[in-house]
């Protein structure tokens, strides 16, 4: 069950394709265990390796987008493309600490009315949902997320976008208990409105807790990255419930939404956005990640010391 899922059939720079929802394995970076004749269709759905089942889906369109009967090669559980338990814990507590620090700063400065509009380091994405940019992710301690030579999922990202794929955005989503289902959306639109172009950017979502249908996993509407098929279709939704640390990689144009969190636990998800580089310039989303739209929160208010911490500080000062 420790295998990352890649969502939807994604066109690469060379107009080749990779499978729709497929668990990444040790052999994935070398053409699916050496099976050169395997080319999944646009309506094929391959579930992650926790059950290995194929599900059925209706046609998205006509012509070349018809379902094929080929069975994908067997998927072997992998520990290579995911976060380690120590990395999961480090990211989780960093996200919780950032949220608490921002909220403490908002309370200390009476900025509750500005919270709806959002700040440069925290923005609401629906009631009880927060999109956070963590300064700590830029430190060497978290290079396993940001360094392309250390990030475990980069062989898959490079296969989709090319060897010059660049990390352009990063952060964490936090869904509080009781948060409602998010509005269905696509993070980015097509760069060309006249014809379907290869994938120019992908998202990597890494849940920091085990997903189940109660804690608000991400629901995807398959095939919506195709030009002209962007609308939500209930029969085409798929919700991969993966374990903590398992990357979910999908086309930036694919429609999705976070489901409601009916559990008693916080749902934290690290997100990383990569883009292909054309003519030395990478794609950047100036809408979702424009800091000019949001107020700068400024310096954080430090957490007040506990009684024990104050006592220890006094003892050190006396020495």
XYZ file of C-alpha atoms in Angstrom:
319
model
C 0.000 0.000 0.000
C 2.993 2.290 0.057
C 2.696 3.312 -3.582
C 2.072 6.790 -4.985
C -0.853 7.259 -7.353
C -0.648 9.263 -10.526
C -4.004 10.738 -11.463
C -5.367 10.734 -14.999
C -3.707 10.187 -18.352
C -1.162 12.965 -18.756
C 0.371 13.929 -22.056
C 4.109 14.458 -21.909
C 6.281 16.831 -23.908
C 6.765 14.204 -26.585
C 2.997 13.644 -26.887
C 3.340 10.218 -25.326
C 1.059 9.293 -22.464
C 1.201 7.776 -19.033
C -1.565 5.969 -17.216
C -4.551 7.613 -15.550
C -4.491 6.461 -11.960
C -1.569 4.188 -11.479
C 0.609 3.345 -8.522
C 4.206 4.331 -9.105
C 6.616 1.437 -8.601
C 10.337 0.925 -8.734
C 10.019 0.037 -12.413
C 7.654 2.864 -13.382
C 10.355 5.267 -14.509
C 11.393 2.651 -17.083
C 8.127 2.360 -19.061
C 5.945 0.326 -16.731
C 8.045 -2.722 -16.008
C 9.336 -2.880 -19.568
C 5.948 -3.324 -21.235
C 6.413 -1.154 -24.317
C 3.008 -1.986 -25.814
C 1.007 -0.722 -22.842
C -0.783 2.535 -23.553
C -3.865 3.124 -21.356
C -6.826 4.919 -22.842
C -8.308 8.184 -21.700
C -11.203 6.481 -19.918
C -9.273 3.721 -18.198
C -9.090 3.883 -14.427
C -6.410 1.922 -12.611
C -6.772 1.881 -8.862
C -3.832 2.149 -6.505
C -1.997 -0.983 -5.464
C -3.838 -1.447 -2.180
C -6.474 -3.471 -4.054
C -5.212 -3.735 -7.640
C -8.731 -3.569 -9.091
C -9.809 -2.065 -12.379
C -12.984 0.015 -12.366
C -15.186 0.909 -15.302
C -15.794 4.377 -16.660
C -17.976 5.752 -19.395
C -16.593 7.380 -22.498
C -15.264 10.898 -22.274
C -15.461 11.474 -25.975
C -15.324 9.655 -29.288
C -12.673 8.739 -31.796
C -9.343 7.751 -30.291
C -10.641 8.093 -26.710
C -12.273 4.698 -26.466
C -11.693 2.204 -23.722
C -9.109 -0.497 -24.294
C -9.173 -3.972 -22.835
C -5.468 -4.204 -22.054
C -4.639 -4.973 -18.458
C -1.812 -2.934 -16.957
C 1.303 -4.734 -15.744
C 1.223 -5.842 -12.087
C 2.175 -3.168 -9.588
C 4.707 -3.988 -6.911
C 4.458 -2.035 -3.636
C 7.313 0.452 -3.378
C 8.921 2.379 -0.556
C 11.045 4.491 -2.896
C 8.685 7.198 -4.176
C 7.176 8.256 -0.841
C 8.090 10.141 2.313
C 9.633 8.280 5.222
C 7.822 8.196 8.601
C 10.327 10.712 10.008
C 9.742 13.088 7.078
C 5.965 12.744 7.420
C 6.157 13.648 11.111
C 8.468 16.600 10.441
C 6.130 18.032 7.780
C 3.005 17.444 9.873
C 4.263 19.283 12.940
C 5.679 22.075 10.797
C 2.229 22.614 9.252
C 0.440 22.562 12.612
C 3.006 24.911 14.147
C 2.674 27.352 11.234
C -1.129 27.388 11.509
C -1.028 27.998 15.270
C 1.606 30.723 14.886
C -0.398 32.581 12.237
C -3.620 32.349 14.248
C -1.824 33.551 17.368
C -0.499 36.530 15.405
C -3.956 37.288 13.969
C -5.471 37.213 17.457
C -2.726 39.370 19.010
C -3.153 42.046 16.324
C -6.966 41.821 16.080
C -6.863 40.900 12.385
C -9.838 38.531 12.378
C -11.733 40.641 9.844
C -8.808 40.381 7.412
C -8.630 36.617 7.713
C -11.331 36.100 5.078
C -9.322 38.059 2.498
C -6.200 36.079 3.392
C -2.567 36.832 4.117
C 0.626 36.121 2.246
C 1.338 33.074 4.443
C -2.217 31.779 4.970
C -5.364 31.921 2.842
C -8.840 30.475 3.278
C -9.981 28.025 0.590
C -13.483 27.519 1.947
C -14.787 27.294 5.510
C -12.294 25.479 7.689
C -9.724 25.087 4.872
C -6.405 26.884 4.751
C -3.694 27.144 2.116
C -0.419 27.946 3.864
C 3.047 28.926 2.679
C 5.656 27.793 5.183
C 8.964 29.705 5.300
C 10.518 26.638 6.944
C 10.077 24.699 3.686
C 12.841 26.881 2.226
C 15.389 25.660 4.777
C 17.887 22.832 4.327
C 15.948 20.771 6.864
C 13.173 20.281 4.286
C 15.373 19.789 1.228
C 13.803 16.345 0.790
C 10.768 18.281 -0.501
C 12.434 20.981 -2.577
C 15.706 19.532 -3.874
C 15.054 17.770 -7.190
C 17.954 15.414 -6.502
C 16.487 14.339 -3.163
C 12.720 14.361 -3.781
C 11.650 10.740 -4.153
C 8.903 11.391 -6.738
C 11.053 13.340 -9.224
C 11.608 10.369 -11.610
C 7.831 10.369 -12.222
C 7.618 14.170 -12.521
C 10.571 14.243 -14.924
C 8.995 11.562 -17.075
C 5.903 13.744 -17.462
C 7.459 17.218 -17.801
C 11.029 16.516 -18.837
C 14.353 16.593 -17.039
C 14.221 20.383 -16.657
C 10.987 20.379 -14.614
C 11.046 23.207 -12.061
C 9.403 23.515 -8.650
C 7.351 26.726 -8.821
C 5.037 26.552 -5.777
C 4.941 24.694 -2.471
C 2.966 24.765 0.737
C 0.469 22.902 2.863
C -3.306 22.513 2.895
C -4.996 22.162 6.265
C -8.577 20.954 6.627
C -10.060 21.339 10.101
C -12.649 18.959 11.594
C -16.069 20.058 10.373
C -14.783 21.702 7.193
C -17.225 21.510 4.300
C -16.777 20.095 0.816
C -14.789 22.435 -1.373
C -16.129 23.949 -4.584
C -15.114 21.865 -7.609
C -12.316 23.601 -9.490
C -9.242 23.345 -11.670
C -6.035 24.929 -10.447
C -5.094 26.072 -13.928
C -6.733 26.465 -17.316
C -5.458 25.464 -20.733
C -2.677 27.608 -22.120
C -4.157 27.082 -25.595
C -7.949 27.285 -25.998
C -7.976 25.944 -29.583
C -6.403 22.523 -29.232
C -5.273 20.078 -26.566
C -1.665 20.642 -25.532
C 0.671 18.386 -23.550
C 0.821 18.721 -19.802
C 2.677 21.911 -18.816
C 2.440 21.527 -15.024
C 1.592 18.932 -12.381
C 0.582 19.004 -8.748
C 2.018 16.611 -6.197
C -0.251 16.170 -3.163
C 1.298 14.308 -0.218
C -1.167 13.583 2.608
C 0.419 13.581 6.059
C -2.255 11.330 7.557
C -3.841 8.130 6.262
C -6.760 9.024 4.002
C -10.243 7.642 4.487
C -13.608 8.952 3.370
C -14.253 10.649 6.736
C -11.248 13.006 6.886
C -11.822 14.794 3.587
C -9.585 13.282 0.900
C -9.313 14.898 -2.541
C -11.893 13.847 -5.136
C -10.848 13.970 -8.800
C -13.048 14.138 -11.882
C -11.261 12.036 -14.463
C -10.738 13.312 -17.992
C -11.402 16.946 -17.102
C -7.883 17.941 -18.135
C -9.032 17.515 -21.737
C -10.064 20.670 -23.568
C -13.855 20.849 -23.724
C -14.426 18.282 -20.947
C -13.791 20.479 -17.905
C -17.241 20.151 -16.298
C -17.902 18.001 -13.243
C -19.403 14.591 -14.070
C -20.427 12.480 -11.080
C -19.882 9.167 -12.896
C -16.237 10.087 -13.536
C -15.127 10.925 -9.985
C -12.428 8.967 -8.183
C -11.092 9.469 -4.659
C -7.770 7.725 -3.915
C -7.573 6.933 -0.204
C -3.828 6.462 0.195
C -1.714 6.158 3.310
C 0.348 9.007 4.750
C 3.382 10.005 2.718
C 2.030 8.679 -0.592
C 2.339 11.249 -3.412
C -0.659 11.809 -5.691
C 0.522 13.365 -8.966
C -1.941 14.879 -11.415
C -2.252 17.270 -14.347
C -2.587 20.903 -13.234
C -5.739 21.202 -15.364
C -7.543 18.237 -13.782
C -10.757 19.108 -11.916
C -10.862 18.226 -8.229
C -12.147 19.244 -4.801
C -11.456 18.480 -1.165
C -14.285 16.575 0.508
C -15.749 17.470 3.894
C -13.866 16.456 7.015
C -16.310 14.696 9.317
C -13.570 13.199 11.495
C -12.073 14.622 14.666
C -8.604 14.947 13.116
C -6.814 17.685 11.206
C -6.086 16.752 7.601
C -2.734 18.139 6.497
C -1.446 17.799 2.925
C 1.848 19.032 1.504
C 1.516 20.313 -2.066
C 4.223 20.893 -4.654
C 3.655 22.333 -8.133
C 6.116 21.609 -10.928
C 6.143 23.073 -14.407
C 7.929 22.337 -17.637
C 10.471 24.872 -18.813
C 10.025 26.294 -22.319
C 12.653 28.628 -23.777
C 14.274 28.920 -20.358
C 11.094 30.169 -18.675
C 8.801 28.060 -16.500
C 5.027 28.419 -16.162
C 3.906 30.309 -13.066
C 0.368 30.706 -11.730
C -0.109 34.432 -11.160
C -3.691 33.978 -9.909
C -3.599 31.365 -7.134
C -0.142 32.276 -5.863
C 0.123 36.026 -6.383
C 1.305 37.620 -3.147
C 0.185 41.023 -4.404
C -3.424 39.939 -3.804
C -2.882 39.365 -0.095
C -1.906 41.435 2.900
C 1.518 40.799 4.409
C 1.164 39.495 7.928
C 4.643 40.617 8.961
C 6.611 39.181 11.859
C 4.982 36.383 13.786
C 4.012 36.753 17.438
C 6.049 34.300 19.484
C 4.354 31.665 21.583
C 4.273 32.717 25.253
C 6.528 30.656 27.497
C 4.959 28.150 29.864
C 5.539 28.362 33.617
C 8.143 25.594 33.421
C 9.946 27.266 30.516
C 10.059 30.588 32.397
C 11.510 28.847 35.451
C 14.186 27.147 33.346
C 15.045 30.457 31.725
C 15.477 32.147 35.123
C 17.731 29.328 36.322
C 19.937 29.689 33.250
C 20.166 33.457 33.763
C 21.322 33.008 37.368
C 24.114 30.707 36.243
